[in-house]
Every structure is written in structure tokens, then in C-alpha cells.
């Protein structure tokens, strides 16, 4: 397990697929980040409203499953908590206009590679402690 650098650095995982969420949790538990997992973007937004200052890394499904999509969540996070490193994932490519709208948001096509996720988490950790 990675050495935890303190409770102020959280990785927030948003994924409705239990298996993928569990995989992401197991992977990120090996980093310096404390891991919080939720199953939908509404839960993530609620968590961010109370703990946005602690979140260093947001790893979310782009589509979402209820009222708020991952894209909406990423936009909100970039506006309200711009220092959060944000990665969206999806089984389908994002539309070109979304890439332009979501500058500074990394997109990973599923199945994502564990190494890519770990690299993004490491960047988030370094950014958070600067």
C-alpha cells in the first residue's frame, strides 16, 4: 500500500459499474491518495460540496446514470474546484465539441489501462502538495 500523505488528498471515484469501481478503488488504494467511491454523479457532487477542498483527483464515468452526467460533473468541478485533476472515462469516444469544452479534463477510453490511471493519480498528488 502507498504511504498516505494526509487526509487532505482524496481520490473520488464515480462509477456505476460495481466491478469497474472496485477495480479503480483497489488500484488507487495503492497510491498516496485516500479513496472515496460513489456510484453516481449526484453523490459525487454532494461529496464535493462538503469536501471539495480535500479532493485532488476525480475519476468519473462520462455518461452518468441519473440526472447529472460525468461531463456535467467535470464542468462543475473545473469551475468550482479548478485544482482538482479530473479524468473522465467511457466505453465510447467523446464528441469533438466536448473535448473543446472540457479543456484540462483528461479522457480515457474504456477499458482504461491501470498505468494511465496511476500516472494521473500521481500527477494529482504532486499538484495537491505544491
JSON list of C-alpha atoms in Angstrom, two decimals:
[
{"chain": "A", "resi": 1, "resn": "UNK", "atom": "CA", "xyz": [0.00, 0.00, 0.00]},
{"chain": "A", "resi": 2, "resn": "UNK", "atom": "CA", "xyz": [1.20, 3.53, -0.77]},
{"chain": "A", "resi": 3, "resn": "UNK", "atom": "CA", "xyz": [2.15, 5.89, 2.01]},
{"chain": "A", "resi": 4, "resn": "UNK", "atom": "CA", "xyz": [-0.71, 8.26, 2.73]},
{"chain": "A", "resi": 5, "resn": "UNK", "atom": "CA", "xyz": [0.28, 11.91, 2.68]},
{"chain": "A", "resi": 6, "resn": "UNK", "atom": "CA", "xyz": [-2.62, 13.09, 4.79]},
{"chain": "A", "resi": 7, "resn": "UNK", "atom": "CA", "xyz": [-6.36, 13.30, 4.87]},
{"chain": "A", "resi": 8, "resn": "UNK", "atom": "CA", "xyz": [-6.41, 16.36, 2.62]},
{"chain": "A", "resi": 9, "resn": "UNK", "atom": "CA", "xyz": [-5.72, 14.38, -0.54]},
{"chain": "A", "resi": 10, "resn": "UNK", "atom": "CA", "xyz": [-8.67, 12.36, -1.79]},
{"chain": "A", "resi": 11, "resn": "UNK", "atom": "CA", "xyz": [-9.31, 10.42, -4.98]},
{"chain": "A", "resi": 12, "resn": "UNK", "atom": "CA", "xyz": [-13.04, 10.49, -5.72]},
{"chain": "A", "resi": 13, "resn": "UNK", "atom": "CA", "xyz": [-14.17, 7.62, -7.93]},
{"chain": "A", "resi": 14, "resn": "UNK", "atom": "CA", "xyz": [-17.54, 7.87, -9.68]},
{"chain": "A", "resi": 15, "resn": "UNK", "atom": "CA", "xyz": [-18.62, 4.68, -11.45]},
{"chain": "A", "resi": 16, "resn": "UNK", "atom": "CA", "xyz": [-21.98, 2.91, -11.53]},
{"chain": "A", "resi": 17, "resn": "UNK", "atom": "CA", "xyz": [-20.49, -0.42, -12.62]},
{"chain": "A", "resi": 18, "resn": "UNK", "atom": "CA", "xyz": [-19.56, -2.15, -9.35]},
{"chain": "A", "resi": 19, "resn": "UNK", "atom": "CA", "xyz": [-16.75, -4.24, -10.86]},
{"chain": "A", "resi": 20, "resn": "UNK", "atom": "CA", "xyz": [-15.07, -1.27, -12.54]},
{"chain": "A", "resi": 21, "resn": "UNK", "atom": "CA", "xyz": [-15.47, 0.87, -9.43]},
{"chain": "A", "resi": 22, "resn": "UNK", "atom": "CA", "xyz": [-13.96, -1.87, -7.26]},
{"chain": "A", "resi": 23, "resn": "UNK", "atom": "CA", "xyz": [-11.04, -2.22, -9.68]},
{"chain": "A", "resi": 24, "resn": "UNK", "atom": "CA", "xyz": [-10.41, 1.54, -9.62]},
{"chain": "A", "resi": 25, "resn": "UNK", "atom": "CA", "xyz": [-10.62, 1.58, -5.81]},
{"chain": "A", "resi": 26, "resn": "UNK", "atom": "CA", "xyz": [-8.13, -1.29, -5.46]},
{"chain": "A", "resi": 27, "resn": "UNK", "atom": "CA", "xyz": [-5.78, 0.42, -7.89]},
{"chain": "A", "resi": 28, "resn": "UNK", "atom": "CA", "xyz": [-5.93, 3.86, -6.26]},
{"chain": "A", "resi": 29, "resn": "UNK", "atom": "CA", "xyz": [-5.62, 2.46, -2.74]},
{"chain": "A", "resi": 30, "resn": "UNK", "atom": "CA", "xyz": [-2.01, 1.73, -3.72]},
{"chain": "A", "resi": 31, "resn": "UNK", "atom": "CA", "xyz": [-1.33, 5.45, -4.17]},
{"chain": "A", "resi": 32, "resn": "UNK", "atom": "CA", "xyz": [-0.81, 8.25, -1.66]},
{"chain": "A", "resi": 33, "resn": "UNK", "atom": "CA", "xyz": [-4.44, 9.31, -2.05]},
{"chain": "A", "resi": 34, "resn": "UNK", "atom": "CA", "xyz": [-7.29, 8.41, 0.28]},
{"chain": "A", "resi": 35, "resn": "UNK", "atom": "CA", "xyz": [-10.04, 6.82, -1.81]},
{"chain": "A", "resi": 36, "resn": "UNK", "atom": "CA", "xyz": [-13.74, 7.69, -1.71]},
{"chain": "A", "resi": 37, "resn": "UNK", "atom": "CA", "xyz": [-16.11, 5.84, -4.00]},
{"chain": "A", "resi": 38, "resn": "UNK", "atom": "CA", "xyz": [-19.63, 6.71, -5.12]},
{"chain": "A", "resi": 39, "resn": "UNK", "atom": "CA", "xyz": [-21.98, 5.13, -7.63]},
{"chain": "A", "resi": 40, "resn": "UNK", "atom": "CA", "xyz": [-23.42, 8.26, -9.27]},
{"chain": "A", "resi": 41, "resn": "UNK", "atom": "CA", "xyz": [-22.60, 11.85, -10.10]},
{"chain": "A", "resi": 42, "resn": "UNK", "atom": "CA", "xyz": [-25.24, 13.20, -7.71]},
{"chain": "A", "resi": 43, "resn": "UNK", "atom": "CA", "xyz": [-23.45, 11.53, -4.80]},
{"chain": "A", "resi": 44, "resn": "UNK", "atom": "CA", "xyz": [-20.14, 12.86, -6.09]},
{"chain": "A", "resi": 45, "resn": "UNK", "atom": "CA", "xyz": [-21.46, 16.42, -6.29]},
{"chain": "A", "resi": 46, "resn": "UNK", "atom": "CA", "xyz": [-22.82, 16.15, -2.76]},
{"chain": "A", "resi": 47, "resn": "UNK", "atom": "CA", "xyz": [-19.42, 14.91, -1.55]},
{"chain": "A", "resi": 48, "resn": "UNK", "atom": "CA", "xyz": [-17.65, 17.71, -3.41]},
{"chain": "A", "resi": 49, "resn": "UNK", "atom": "CA", "xyz": [-19.96, 20.35, -1.93]},
{"chain": "A", "resi": 50, "resn": "UNK", "atom": "CA", "xyz": [-18.80, 19.37, 1.56]},
{"chain": "A", "resi": 51, "resn": "UNK", "atom": "CA", "xyz": [-15.26, 18.16, 0.82]},
{"chain": "A", "resi": 52, "resn": "UNK", "atom": "CA", "xyz": [-14.16, 19.77, -2.46]},
{"chain": "A", "resi": 53, "resn": "UNK", "atom": "CA", "xyz": [-11.06, 21.23, -0.85]},
{"chain": "A", "resi": 54, "resn": "UNK", "atom": "CA", "xyz": [-9.80, 17.75, 0.02]},
{"chain": "A", "resi": 55, "resn": "UNK", "atom": "CA", "xyz": [-10.28, 16.19, -3.42]},
{"chain": "A", "resi": 56, "resn": "UNK", "atom": "CA", "xyz": [-7.15, 16.07, -5.56]},
{"chain": "A", "resi": 57, "resn": "UNK", "atom": "CA", "xyz": [-8.29, 13.53, -8.17]},
{"chain": "A", "resi": 58, "resn": "UNK", "atom": "CA", "xyz": [-11.73, 12.99, -9.73]},
{"chain": "A", "resi": 59, "resn": "UNK", "atom": "CA", "xyz": [-12.07, 9.79, -11.78]},
{"chain": "A", "resi": 60, "resn": "UNK", "atom": "CA", "xyz": [-15.56, 9.53, -13.27]},
{"chain": "A", "resi": 61, "resn": "UNK", "atom": "CA", "xyz": [-17.67, 7.76, -15.86]},
{"chain": "A", "resi": 62, "resn": "UNK", "atom": "CA", "xyz": [-18.54, 10.32, -18.55]},
{"chain": "A", "resi": 63, "resn": "UNK", "atom": "CA", "xyz": [-22.15, 9.31, -19.10]},
{"chain": "A", "resi": 64, "resn": "UNK", "atom": "CA", "xyz": [-23.51, 9.10, -15.58]},
{"chain": "A", "resi": 65, "resn": "UNK", "atom": "CA", "xyz": [-26.64, 7.18, -14.77]},
{"chain": "A", "resi": 66, "resn": "UNK", "atom": "CA", "xyz": [-29.18, 9.62, -13.36]},
{"chain": "A", "resi": 67, "resn": "UNK", "atom": "CA", "xyz": [-29.76, 13.36, -13.63]},
{"chain": "A", "resi": 68, "resn": "UNK", "atom": "CA", "xyz": [-26.15, 14.58, -13.75]},
{"chain": "A", "resi": 69, "resn": "UNK", "atom": "CA", "xyz": [-23.70, 13.19, -16.28]},
{"chain": "A", "resi": 70, "resn": "UNK", "atom": "CA", "xyz": [-19.99, 12.80, -15.70]},
{"chain": "A", "resi": 71, "resn": "UNK", "atom": "CA", "xyz": [-19.46, 15.57, -18.23]},
{"chain": "A", "resi": 72, "resn": "UNK", "atom": "CA", "xyz": [-21.69, 17.88, -16.16]},
{"chain": "A", "resi": 73, "resn": "UNK", "atom": "CA", "xyz": [-19.81, 16.86, -13.03]},
{"chain": "A", "resi": 74, "resn": "UNK", "atom": "CA", "xyz": [-16.45, 17.57, -14.69]},
{"chain": "A", "resi": 75, "resn": "UNK", "atom": "CA", "xyz": [-17.63, 21.01, -15.82]},
{"chain": "A", "resi": 76, "resn": "UNK", "atom": "CA", "xyz": [-18.83, 21.84, -12.32]},
{"chain": "A", "resi": 77, "resn": "UNK", "atom": "CA", "xyz": [-15.62, 20.57, -10.75]},
{"chain": "A", "resi": 78, "resn": "UNK", "atom": "CA", "xyz": [-13.47, 22.61, -13.14]},
{"chain": "A", "resi": 79, "resn": "UNK", "atom": "CA", "xyz": [-15.46, 25.77, -12.34]},
{"chain": "A", "resi": 80, "resn": "UNK", "atom": "CA", "xyz": [-15.77, 25.40, -8.57]},
{"chain": "A", "resi": 81, "resn": "UNK", "atom": "CA", "xyz": [-12.61, 23.40, -7.72]},
{"chain": "A", "resi": 82, "resn": "UNK", "atom": "CA", "xyz": [-10.20, 24.08, -10.62]},
{"chain": "A", "resi": 83, "resn": "UNK", "atom": "CA", "xyz": [-7.22, 22.46, -8.88]},
{"chain": "A", "resi": 84, "resn": "UNK", "atom": "CA", "xyz": [-8.88, 19.00, -8.94]},
{"chain": "A", "resi": 85, "resn": "UNK", "atom": "CA", "xyz": [-7.27, 16.82, -11.59]},
{"chain": "A", "resi": 86, "resn": "UNK", "atom": "CA", "xyz": [-10.21, 15.35, -13.50]},
{"chain": "A", "resi": 87, "resn": "UNK", "atom": "CA", "xyz": [-10.33, 12.23, -15.67]},
{"chain": "A", "resi": 88, "resn": "UNK", "atom": "CA", "xyz": [-13.46, 11.06, -17.49]},
{"chain": "A", "resi": 89, "resn": "UNK", "atom": "CA", "xyz": [-13.86, 7.53, -18.81]},
{"chain": "A", "resi": 90, "resn": "UNK", "atom": "CA", "xyz": [-16.31, 5.97, -21.25]},
{"chain": "A", "resi": 91, "resn": "UNK", "atom": "CA", "xyz": [-16.74, 2.97, -23.48]},
{"chain": "A", "resi": 92, "resn": "UNK", "atom": "CA", "xyz": [-17.38, 5.37, -26.36]},
{"chain": "A", "resi": 93, "resn": "UNK", "atom": "CA", "xyz": [-15.30, 8.30, -27.62]},
{"chain": "A", "resi": 94, "resn": "UNK", "atom": "CA", "xyz": [-16.40, 11.77, -26.54]},
{"chain": "A", "resi": 95, "resn": "UNK", "atom": "CA", "xyz": [-17.91, 14.04, -29.15]},
{"chain": "A", "resi": 96, "resn": "UNK", "atom": "CA", "xyz": [-15.40, 16.50, -30.58]},
{"chain": "A", "resi": 97, "resn": "UNK", "atom": "CA", "xyz": [-17.18, 19.57, -29.19]},
{"chain": "A", "resi": 98, "resn": "UNK", "atom": "CA", "xyz": [-16.99, 18.10, -25.68]},
{"chain": "A", "resi": 99, "resn": "UNK", "atom": "CA", "xyz": [-13.20, 17.83, -25.97]},
{"chain": "A", "resi": 100, "resn": "UNK", "atom": "CA", "xyz": [-13.10, 21.57, -26.67]},
{"chain": "A", "resi": 101, "resn": "UNK", "atom": "CA", "xyz": [-15.49, 22.38, -23.82]},
{"chain": "A", "resi": 102, "resn": "UNK", "atom": "CA", "xyz": [-13.67, 20.21, -21.31]},
{"chain": "A", "resi": 103, "resn": "UNK", "atom": "CA", "xyz": [-10.18, 21.62, -21.58]},
{"chain": "A", "resi": 104, "resn": "UNK", "atom": "CA", "xyz": [-7.88, 20.39, -18.82]},
{"chain": "A", "resi": 105, "resn": "UNK", "atom": "CA", "xyz": [-10.02, 17.27, -18.37]},
{"chain": "A", "resi": 106, "resn": "UNK", "atom": "CA", "xyz": [-8.32, 14.05, -19.42]},
{"chain": "A", "resi": 107, "resn": "UNK", "atom": "CA", "xyz": [-10.40, 11.43, -21.24]},
{"chain": "A", "resi": 108, "resn": "UNK", "atom": "CA", "xyz": [-9.67, 7.68, -21.10]},
{"chain": "A", "resi": 109, "resn": "UNK", "atom": "CA", "xyz": [-11.46, 5.22, -23.33]},
{"chain": "A", "resi": 110, "resn": "UNK", "atom": "CA", "xyz": [-12.56, 2.01, -21.58]},
{"chain": "A", "resi": 111, "resn": "UNK", "atom": "CA", "xyz": [-11.03, -0.37, -20.98]},
{"chain": "A", "resi": 112, "resn": "UNK", "atom": "CA", "xyz": [-8.55, 2.04, -19.41]},
{"chain": "A", "resi": 113, "resn": "UNK", "atom": "CA", "xyz": [-5.04, 0.95, -18.58]},
{"chain": "A", "resi": 114, "resn": "UNK", "atom": "CA", "xyz": [-4.08, 0.78, -14.90]},
{"chain": "A", "resi": 115, "resn": "UNK", "atom": "CA", "xyz": [-0.77, 2.52, -15.57]},
{"chain": "A", "resi": 116, "resn": "UNK", "atom": "CA", "xyz": [-2.53, 5.52, -17.16]},
{"chain": "A", "resi": 117, "resn": "UNK", "atom": "CA", "xyz": [-4.79, 5.87, -14.12]},
{"chain": "A", "resi": 118, "resn": "UNK", "atom": "CA", "xyz": [-1.82, 5.63, -11.75]},
{"chain": "A", "resi": 119, "resn": "UNK", "atom": "CA", "xyz": [0.08, 8.28, -13.72]},
{"chain": "A", "resi": 120, "resn": "UNK", "atom": "CA", "xyz": [-2.89, 10.67, -13.47]},
{"chain": "A", "resi": 121, "resn": "UNK", "atom": "CA", "xyz": [-3.23, 9.95, -9.73]},
{"chain": "A", "resi": 122, "resn": "UNK", "atom": "CA", "xyz": [0.47, 10.69, -9.24]},
{"chain": "A", "resi": 123, "resn": "UNK", "atom": "CA", "xyz": [0.11, 13.98, -11.11]},
{"chain": "A", "resi": 124, "resn": "UNK", "atom": "CA", "xyz": [-2.87, 14.85, -8.91]},
{"chain": "A", "resi": 125, "resn": "UNK", "atom": "CA", "xyz": [-0.89, 14.06, -5.77]},
{"chain": "A", "resi": 126, "resn": "UNK", "atom": "CA", "xyz": [2.05, 16.21, -6.84]},
{"chain": "A", "resi": 127, "resn": "UNK", "atom": "CA", "xyz": [-0.25, 19.06, -7.82]},
{"chain": "A", "resi": 128, "resn": "UNK", "atom": "CA", "xyz": [-2.09, 18.88, -4.47]},
{"chain": "A", "resi": 129, "resn": "UNK", "atom": "CA", "xyz": [1.04, 19.14, -2.33]},
{"chain": "A", "resi": 130, "resn": "UNK", "atom": "CA", "xyz": [2.55, 22.08, -4.24]}
]
